[in-house]
Amino acid sequence: MENGKSNGAATMKLPEIKFTKLFINGQFVDATSEKTFESIDPRNGEVIAKVAAGDKEDVDLAVNAARHAFDHGPWPRMSGFMRAKIINKFADLIEQNIEELAALDAVDGGKMFHIGKLSDIPSAAGHFRYYAGAADKFHGETLKMTKPSMFGYTLKEPIGVVGHIIPWNFPSIMFAMKVAPALAAGCTMVVKPAEQTPLSALFFAHLSKEAGFPDGVINVVTGFGSTAGAAIASHMDIDKVSFTGSTDVGRKIMQAAATSNLKKISLELGGKSPFLIFDDADADKAAHLALIGCFHNKGEICVAGSRVFVQEGIYDKVVNKLVEKAKNWNVGDPFDSTCQHGPQVDKKQFEKILSYIEHGKNEGATLLTGGKAIGDKGYFIEPTIFADVTEDMKIYKEEIFGPVMCLMKFKTIEEGIKCANNTKYGLAAGIVSQNIDVINTVSRSIKAGVIWVNCYFAFDLDSPYGGYKASGNCRESGMDALDNYLQVKAIAMPLLNSPWQ
Ligand code: ADP
């Protein structure tokens, strides 16, 4: 061990990188410009692959393929029952390739391989199974028209060609969370993975061919946000963009939609989620949950409980436990299963987090533990806890997206609620208490899309997930997510005795 970083040897042979080209109309092809970009291993900064750098021309080709598949191909015309068969086959193939997909996300994004195997990739497959199950179960309605001589009903139709813009922190789950409901709805699509983590999306593209999706239904264009991503956001022939990422880029997507074809957009954006520990909590369990809530996936998670508020009666106990546990938190190689987290995704993110830590120190917060990079190779950062954080500090207000916890004390339930809501974001919140009145009052008063009581990251395929306020405008997961990819058509016709006859 060196500064809390594990030196445990990698336990898995690194994956062979088989797919590096764009996937358009069922074929792997070079970018039109033949340009590539380097995908970097965040454990050591070394190049692991050169990946096709798609740009506007490539997005055009992919959109043409998706448009043709939507307007003329079998996918939107097939029954939901038949679509489900192919989507389930895709899920089978993902399950048969769990190790390879988890390994790709580990070398590409610094994500823990064993967690990928146990959680990320099975959950990705689970999304496809869940929405395969939904594909033949969404219906329109028979309407009770106010004019009884009229008959009316609604249809739920696929929205059309979708552009999915995906972030780098959960490359496989995000791919599935967006692609699966869109497929079930009958849409065709162009997926742009983040430039930091393009490899698993290309592997999914390969599996999609084997699963039997018609050509053009799923296209993957790798490339940068300002080029390929911007081309998707402003494309005149894309009907819908589904985006997960930073609030700043979310704004740009909204602007691009407004100044192009007014495409529908769904945004899942940043967060600065509160985690509230009340006096009656078990200090040890609460500290354990708070730590996982903040440091899981090296803090690179939009729902991270990065503002931890502890009631004054239990504050000292919880703080001691937090510091003790953070010091034993093992940071190291993503292929070493004794580690809890690996390197930050890239140099930019690594430097950004370290600069936030410097801000915290300069603004007068008390650094209880961590605060430094680990080693001289790769992008590893110690789990960091600041106490005495105040609401005017940058580390309190802004999303850091790294293993940095802000710790604050509160007195009353009302004060706890006020603190929790003192943010422009509203993605998630955690509550630790045994008191049902506290739990009910607080969970109904916090302005956030997801509330986890005596647990954290309790994601479920059937549980909708998304933000209030600046954290976004949609819900993903669960049946609500289908609505992102469907539109309602109302059909009216006169009955025999109608004046229209
Ligand atoms: P981060 O800032 O944490 O890297 P981003 O929000 O920039 O996260 O990235 C999320 C996704 O948005 C990535 O796929 C990225 O390429 C894409 N992206 C970035 N900028 C733009 C943009 N101007 N238009 C469309 N997509 C973008």
XYZ file of C-alpha atoms and ligand atoms in Angstrom:
528
model
C 0.000 0.000 0.000
C 1.180 3.478 -0.828
C -0.911 6.400 0.426
C -4.006 4.228 0.583
C -3.523 3.028 -2.979
C -3.515 -0.702 -3.549
C -0.620 -2.207 -5.437
C -2.550 -5.442 -5.980
C -1.791 -7.019 -9.323
C -4.378 -6.922 -12.078
C -6.279 -10.191 -11.995
C -7.648 -10.104 -15.534
C -5.998 -10.222 -18.927
C -6.711 -6.896 -20.602
C -9.384 -7.081 -23.278
C -8.475 -7.091 -26.928
C -9.910 -3.937 -28.525
C -11.802 -5.317 -31.518
C -14.082 -2.465 -32.559
C -12.864 1.066 -33.160
C -14.829 2.236 -36.210
C -18.191 3.954 -36.574
C -21.194 1.658 -36.864
C -23.514 2.951 -39.582
C -26.279 1.040 -41.326
C -25.066 -2.272 -39.942
C -21.414 -1.833 -40.986
C -18.250 -0.761 -39.191
C -16.770 2.084 -41.256
C -14.004 4.685 -40.963
C -14.901 8.306 -40.360
C -15.364 10.163 -43.656
C -12.335 12.288 -42.777
C -10.431 9.103 -41.781
C -9.511 10.938 -38.595
C -9.166 9.082 -35.298
C -8.772 10.064 -31.653
C -6.909 8.319 -28.870
C -8.723 6.475 -26.137
C -6.600 6.616 -23.003
C -6.174 4.173 -20.126
C -6.648 6.353 -17.013
C -4.532 3.981 -14.919
C -1.391 5.173 -16.671
C -2.259 7.733 -19.363
C -1.310 5.313 -22.144
C -3.152 5.009 -25.457
C -5.300 1.886 -25.641
C -6.951 2.424 -29.003
C -7.370 4.852 -31.876
C -11.053 5.333 -32.447
C -12.821 6.823 -35.481
C -13.477 10.531 -34.953
C -16.952 10.984 -36.405
C -18.036 14.488 -37.381
C -21.009 16.183 -39.033
C -20.734 14.214 -42.324
C -20.751 10.934 -40.399
C -23.708 12.023 -38.290
C -25.504 12.830 -41.564
C -24.802 9.317 -42.887
C -25.964 7.729 -39.630
C -29.123 9.862 -39.534
C -29.881 8.954 -43.180
C -29.600 5.263 -42.253
C -31.800 5.703 -39.184
C -34.319 7.780 -41.145
C -34.546 5.159 -43.879
C -34.963 2.406 -41.261
C -37.716 4.430 -39.580
C -39.618 5.568 -42.677
C -39.296 2.396 -44.751
C -37.861 -0.400 -42.601
C -39.609 -3.129 -40.617
C -38.657 -2.005 -37.084
C -41.391 0.562 -36.310
C -43.942 -1.532 -38.224
C -43.173 -4.770 -36.427
C -45.431 -5.760 -33.530
C -44.069 -4.982 -30.081
C -44.148 -8.723 -29.465
C -41.712 -9.339 -32.335
C -39.491 -6.423 -31.361
C -39.263 -7.916 -27.884
C -37.809 -11.161 -29.267
C -34.878 -9.331 -30.845
C -34.345 -7.089 -27.828
C -34.259 -10.175 -25.583
C -31.725 -11.823 -27.887
C -29.590 -8.695 -27.497
C -29.872 -9.068 -23.699
C -28.782 -12.732 -24.010
C -25.707 -11.701 -25.973
C -24.820 -8.996 -23.449
C -25.051 -11.573 -20.671
C -22.766 -13.891 -22.640
C -20.176 -11.095 -22.888
C -20.285 -9.645 -19.382
C -16.544 -10.040 -18.709
C -15.465 -8.421 -21.963
C -17.824 -5.470 -21.601
C -16.853 -4.917 -17.956
C -13.183 -5.055 -18.936
C -13.685 -2.489 -21.716
C -15.315 -0.029 -19.291
C -12.506 -0.689 -16.804
C -9.630 0.126 -19.191
C -11.496 2.917 -20.918
C -13.093 4.638 -17.929
C -11.178 3.395 -14.871
C -14.294 1.646 -13.574
C -13.993 -1.302 -11.193
C -14.013 -4.516 -13.195
C -15.669 -6.642 -10.498
C -18.443 -4.065 -10.023
C -18.929 -3.965 -13.784
C -19.323 -7.741 -13.795
C -21.703 -7.777 -10.844
C -23.651 -4.613 -11.490
C -23.123 -2.435 -14.573
C -23.293 -5.031 -17.321
C -26.030 -7.223 -15.753
C -28.005 -4.029 -15.213
C -27.482 -3.067 -18.879
C -28.816 -6.471 -19.930
C -31.651 -6.001 -17.415
C -32.720 -2.768 -19.093
C -33.077 -4.576 -22.416
C -35.099 -7.367 -20.779
C -37.333 -4.903 -18.910
C -38.187 -2.919 -22.043
C -38.531 -6.090 -24.120
C -41.262 -6.943 -21.615
C -42.816 -3.510 -22.125
C -42.662 -3.473 -25.934
C -46.132 -5.005 -26.363
C -47.725 -3.432 -23.300
C -48.112 0.273 -23.960
C -51.494 1.263 -25.262
C -53.482 4.250 -26.316
C -56.876 4.925 -24.785
C -60.484 4.850 -25.853
C -61.691 8.393 -25.143
C -64.888 9.488 -23.458
C -65.577 12.262 -25.931
C -67.656 15.199 -24.661
C -69.692 14.920 -27.858
C -71.345 11.509 -27.595
C -71.827 11.254 -31.328
C -68.056 11.062 -31.766
C -65.728 8.138 -31.303
C -62.161 8.957 -30.278
C -59.067 7.025 -29.369
C -55.359 7.610 -28.999
C -52.352 5.795 -30.402
C -48.868 5.846 -28.916
C -46.454 6.075 -31.817
C -42.657 6.000 -31.832
C -41.239 9.497 -31.894
C -38.941 8.785 -34.855
C -35.168 9.068 -35.203
C -33.499 9.568 -31.826
C -30.027 10.934 -31.046
C -28.648 9.582 -27.779
C -25.724 11.539 -26.318
C -24.095 9.503 -23.576
C -21.714 10.411 -20.747
C -18.543 8.604 -19.685
C -19.255 7.663 -16.073
C -21.554 4.674 -16.719
C -20.952 3.935 -20.402
C -22.799 0.607 -20.505
C -25.732 1.384 -18.220
C -26.339 4.735 -19.916
C -26.260 3.078 -23.318
C -28.892 0.593 -22.161
C -30.986 3.097 -20.221
C -31.470 5.152 -23.379
C -31.335 2.629 -26.203
C -33.611 -0.026 -24.621
C -36.803 2.056 -24.184
C -36.258 3.746 -27.555
C -36.046 0.320 -29.228
C -39.152 -0.917 -27.425
C -41.034 2.180 -28.591
C -40.085 1.392 -32.205
C -37.621 4.235 -32.761
C -34.411 4.109 -34.781
C -31.325 5.873 -33.457
C -27.854 7.359 -33.587
C -25.842 6.884 -30.410
C -22.846 9.041 -29.552
C -20.827 7.687 -26.654
C -18.540 10.041 -24.742
C -15.098 10.519 -26.282
C -13.509 9.267 -23.036
C -15.311 5.890 -23.150
C -16.301 4.859 -26.676
C -15.304 1.173 -26.565
C -18.250 -0.582 -24.917
C -20.762 1.211 -27.177
C -18.933 -0.156 -30.224
C -19.003 -3.628 -28.692
C -22.766 -3.232 -28.138
C -23.036 -2.242 -31.826
C -21.343 -5.488 -32.812
C -23.734 -7.482 -30.585
C -26.721 -5.635 -32.037
C -25.846 -6.985 -35.488
C -25.681 -10.510 -34.098
C -29.007 -10.028 -32.293
C -30.684 -9.319 -35.620
C -31.760 -5.670 -35.466
C -32.429 -4.478 -39.023
C -29.654 -2.311 -40.465
C -29.980 1.360 -39.578
C -31.967 0.807 -36.364
C -28.911 1.265 -34.103
C -26.023 3.415 -35.368
C -23.040 4.424 -33.247
C -20.974 7.508 -34.084
C -17.917 7.958 -31.889
C -16.392 11.428 -31.701
C -16.213 14.641 -29.738
C -19.034 16.596 -28.163
C -18.322 19.855 -29.952
C -18.357 18.129 -33.365
C -20.369 14.891 -33.520
C -22.451 15.745 -30.434
C -23.279 19.246 -31.641
C -24.191 17.874 -35.086
C -26.734 15.553 -33.453
C -28.188 18.315 -31.284
C -28.759 20.638 -34.244
C -29.693 18.025 -36.858
C -32.845 18.873 -38.810
C -33.788 15.241 -39.346
C -33.459 13.989 -35.765
C -36.815 14.035 -33.983
C -35.592 13.673 -30.438
C -32.363 14.014 -28.457
C -31.854 12.198 -25.212
C -28.873 13.583 -23.311
C -27.134 12.772 -20.051
C -24.223 14.953 -18.969
C -23.330 18.293 -17.491
C -25.889 21.060 -16.996
C -23.816 23.396 -19.202
C -23.921 21.030 -22.152
C -27.618 20.370 -21.418
C -28.235 24.076 -22.001
C -26.403 23.909 -25.338
C -28.541 20.941 -26.400
C -31.678 22.899 -25.524
C -30.465 25.917 -27.501
C -29.549 23.758 -30.495
C -33.019 22.172 -30.438
C -34.633 25.607 -30.237
C -32.709 26.979 -33.201
C -32.997 23.886 -35.422
C -36.183 21.847 -35.813
C -37.603 22.165 -32.267
C -36.829 18.503 -31.706
C -38.027 17.028 -28.426
C -35.309 16.734 -25.805
C -34.875 14.886 -22.567
C -32.097 15.966 -20.257
C -30.575 14.175 -17.280
C -28.069 16.626 -15.827
C -25.901 17.418 -12.831
C -26.510 17.156 -9.113
C -25.233 18.139 -5.693
C -27.348 15.745 -3.721
C -27.871 16.046 0.036
C -27.412 13.112 2.400
C -29.070 13.747 5.786
C -28.160 11.795 8.913
C -30.505 12.308 11.869
C -29.689 11.943 15.576
C -31.420 8.572 15.935
C -29.315 6.903 13.224
C -26.749 4.181 13.843
C -23.535 6.188 13.368
C -21.538 3.331 11.906
C -24.163 2.333 9.339
C -24.887 5.949 8.461
C -21.199 6.679 7.870
C -20.883 3.588 5.709
C -23.851 4.677 3.573
C -22.613 8.261 3.322
C -19.214 7.075 2.175
C -20.634 4.835 -0.524
C -23.097 7.582 -1.469
C -20.254 10.004 -2.112
C -17.279 7.914 -3.255
C -18.855 5.117 -5.289
C -17.526 5.110 -8.865
C -14.847 7.598 -7.610
C -17.552 10.188 -7.101
C -18.169 10.284 -10.840
C -21.904 9.874 -10.540
C -24.540 12.548 -10.942
C -26.536 11.341 -7.914
C -23.488 11.346 -5.582
C -24.509 12.372 -2.063
C -21.745 14.949 -1.983
C -23.298 17.283 0.625
C -23.562 15.352 3.891
C -25.591 17.034 6.655
C -25.356 15.479 10.131
C -27.605 16.430 13.047
C -25.618 17.944 15.908
C -26.305 15.174 18.478
C -24.579 12.514 16.396
C -22.175 14.737 14.467
C -18.902 13.924 16.263
C -19.559 10.191 16.220
C -20.373 10.169 12.510
C -17.379 12.328 11.622
C -14.977 9.980 13.431
C -16.452 6.975 11.653
C -16.359 8.713 8.275
C -12.702 9.635 8.594
C -11.716 6.171 9.838
C -13.571 4.496 6.962
C -12.284 6.926 4.325
C -8.708 6.180 5.412
C -9.370 2.479 4.815
C -11.009 3.099 1.457
C -8.776 1.349 -1.026
C -8.009 3.194 -4.259
C -6.165 1.314 -6.980
C -6.211 -0.773 -10.122
C -9.773 -1.329 -11.406
C -8.871 -4.981 -12.007
C -7.938 -5.488 -8.341
C -11.114 -6.608 -6.573
C -9.785 -5.552 -3.162
C -10.065 -1.920 -4.276
C -13.147 0.241 -3.911
C -12.304 2.661 -6.634
C -9.964 3.288 -9.528
C -8.585 6.314 -11.374
C -10.677 9.307 -12.416
C -11.736 9.073 -16.036
C -9.106 11.374 -17.573
C -6.503 14.042 -16.960
C -8.990 16.884 -17.390
C -11.340 15.487 -14.765
C -8.411 14.648 -12.462
C -7.081 18.209 -12.621
C -10.544 19.695 -12.201
C -11.148 17.715 -9.000
C -7.735 18.654 -7.585
C -8.451 22.311 -8.298
C -11.768 22.050 -6.399
C -9.834 20.562 -3.474
C -7.485 23.560 -3.562
C -10.508 25.877 -3.586
C -11.890 24.079 -0.527
C -8.639 24.605 1.356
C -8.367 28.243 0.291
C -11.990 28.992 1.135
C -11.406 27.883 4.736
C -13.041 24.442 4.864
C -11.327 21.965 7.210
C -9.661 19.099 5.348
C -10.279 16.018 7.513
C -8.729 13.417 5.251
C -7.454 12.929 1.707
C -6.916 15.926 -0.525
C -4.096 14.623 -2.708
C -3.391 12.707 -5.891
C -2.041 9.208 -5.391
C 1.154 8.029 -7.111
C 2.838 9.646 -10.087
C 1.121 7.672 -12.825
C -2.548 7.716 -13.802
C -5.367 9.765 -12.346
C -5.902 8.472 -8.807
C -7.228 10.757 -6.041
C -7.618 10.087 -2.324
C -11.149 10.020 -0.891
C -11.423 13.527 0.498
C -13.610 14.913 3.281
C -14.018 18.588 4.101
C -15.794 19.707 7.296
C -16.992 23.216 8.253
C -18.163 23.800 4.706
C -20.423 26.827 4.273
C -23.035 27.504 1.647
C -21.089 30.285 -0.046
C -18.148 28.000 -0.857
C -17.526 26.781 -4.388
C -17.150 23.176 -3.173
C -20.642 23.416 -1.613
C -22.334 24.885 -4.659
C -20.763 23.211 -7.663
C -20.831 19.638 -8.853
C -17.278 18.294 -8.454
C -17.846 14.825 -9.929
C -15.037 13.334 -7.866
C -14.395 11.738 -4.459
C -14.904 14.906 -2.441
C -17.398 15.113 0.440
C -18.651 18.328 2.048
C -19.702 17.842 5.657
C -22.060 20.170 7.548
C -23.892 20.172 10.893
C -27.600 20.990 11.394
C -29.851 21.332 14.436
C -33.544 20.859 13.621
C -35.485 18.890 11.018
C -36.617 22.164 9.423
C -33.014 23.333 9.156
C -32.015 19.982 7.613
C -34.710 20.329 4.948
C -33.720 23.933 4.238
C -30.059 22.938 3.822
C -30.950 19.994 1.591
C -32.939 22.245 -0.738
C -30.301 24.956 -0.797
C -29.021 24.038 -4.253
C -29.893 24.736 -7.860
C -29.979 20.971 -8.425
C -32.612 18.378 -7.497
C -31.569 14.920 -8.567
C -31.463 12.687 -5.474
C -31.318 12.742 -1.683
C -30.505 10.294 1.099
C -32.109 10.156 4.545
C -30.874 8.063 7.469
C -33.300 7.800 10.384
C -35.498 5.236 12.112
C -38.215 7.791 12.873
C -41.089 7.375 10.421
C -42.335 10.913 10.977
C -38.922 12.335 10.189
C -38.638 10.105 7.123
C -42.068 11.057 5.782
C -41.705 14.773 6.455
C -38.232 15.034 4.980
C -38.785 12.838 1.932
C -41.863 14.859 0.948
C -40.135 18.201 1.511
C -36.967 17.670 -0.475
C -37.131 18.893 -4.042
C -35.472 15.976 -5.805
C -36.556 13.262 -8.203
C -35.292 10.318 -6.135
C -35.239 9.887 -2.343
C -33.365 6.964 -0.805
C -34.287 6.196 2.809
C -31.773 4.164 4.837
C -30.065 3.152 1.608
C -28.377 4.869 -1.328
C -28.086 4.129 -5.055
C -31.150 1.899 -4.731
C -31.722 2.022 -8.468
C -34.286 -0.341 -9.863
C -35.367 -1.078 -13.407
C -38.956 -0.283 -12.439
C -38.160 2.890 -10.508
C -38.215 6.183 -12.459
C -35.171 8.318 -12.092
C -34.519 11.959 -13.016
C -34.218 15.495 -11.791
C -36.096 18.463 -10.411
C -34.783 22.006 -11.023
C -31.491 22.242 -12.968
C -30.991 18.476 -12.792
C -33.090 17.832 -15.859
C -36.527 17.460 -17.366
C -37.226 13.769 -17.835
C -37.430 10.382 -16.150
C -35.403 7.369 -17.152
C -35.911 3.743 -16.063
C -39.331 2.346 -15.348
C -42.361 2.697 -17.596
C -42.113 6.512 -17.449
C -39.016 6.340 -19.671
C -41.040 4.988 -22.578
C -42.809 8.342 -22.786
C -39.486 9.910 -23.826
C -39.702 7.958 -27.072
C -43.435 7.934 -27.793
C -45.888 10.533 -29.001
C -49.634 10.507 -28.660
C -51.872 10.694 -31.693
C -55.602 11.391 -31.189
C -58.013 10.003 -33.756
C -61.651 11.134 -33.925
C -64.526 9.979 -36.151
C -68.283 10.505 -36.224
C -70.749 7.789 -35.224
C -73.927 7.132 -37.183
C -76.117 9.776 -35.508
C -73.468 12.494 -35.671
C -74.156 15.854 -37.352
C -70.920 15.163 -39.311
C -72.650 12.282 -41.106
P -18.290 16.338 -18.978
O -18.232 17.835 -19.048
O -18.438 15.849 -17.629
O -17.236 15.646 -19.812
P -20.296 16.499 -20.894
O -21.626 16.963 -20.506
O -19.353 17.441 -21.566
O -19.641 15.908 -19.639
O -20.380 15.209 -21.822
C -21.490 14.341 -21.921
C -21.702 13.995 -23.382
O -22.041 15.201 -24.068
C -20.497 13.423 -24.113
O -20.916 12.422 -25.024
C -19.956 14.627 -24.851
O -19.221 14.291 -26.011
C -21.235 15.333 -25.231
N -21.096 16.774 -25.522
C -20.191 17.647 -25.016
N -20.367 18.870 -25.551
C -21.411 18.780 -26.415
C -22.093 19.703 -27.261
N -21.730 20.977 -27.356
N -23.135 19.256 -27.990
C -23.533 17.977 -27.912
N -22.923 17.051 -27.140
C -21.879 17.438 -26.396
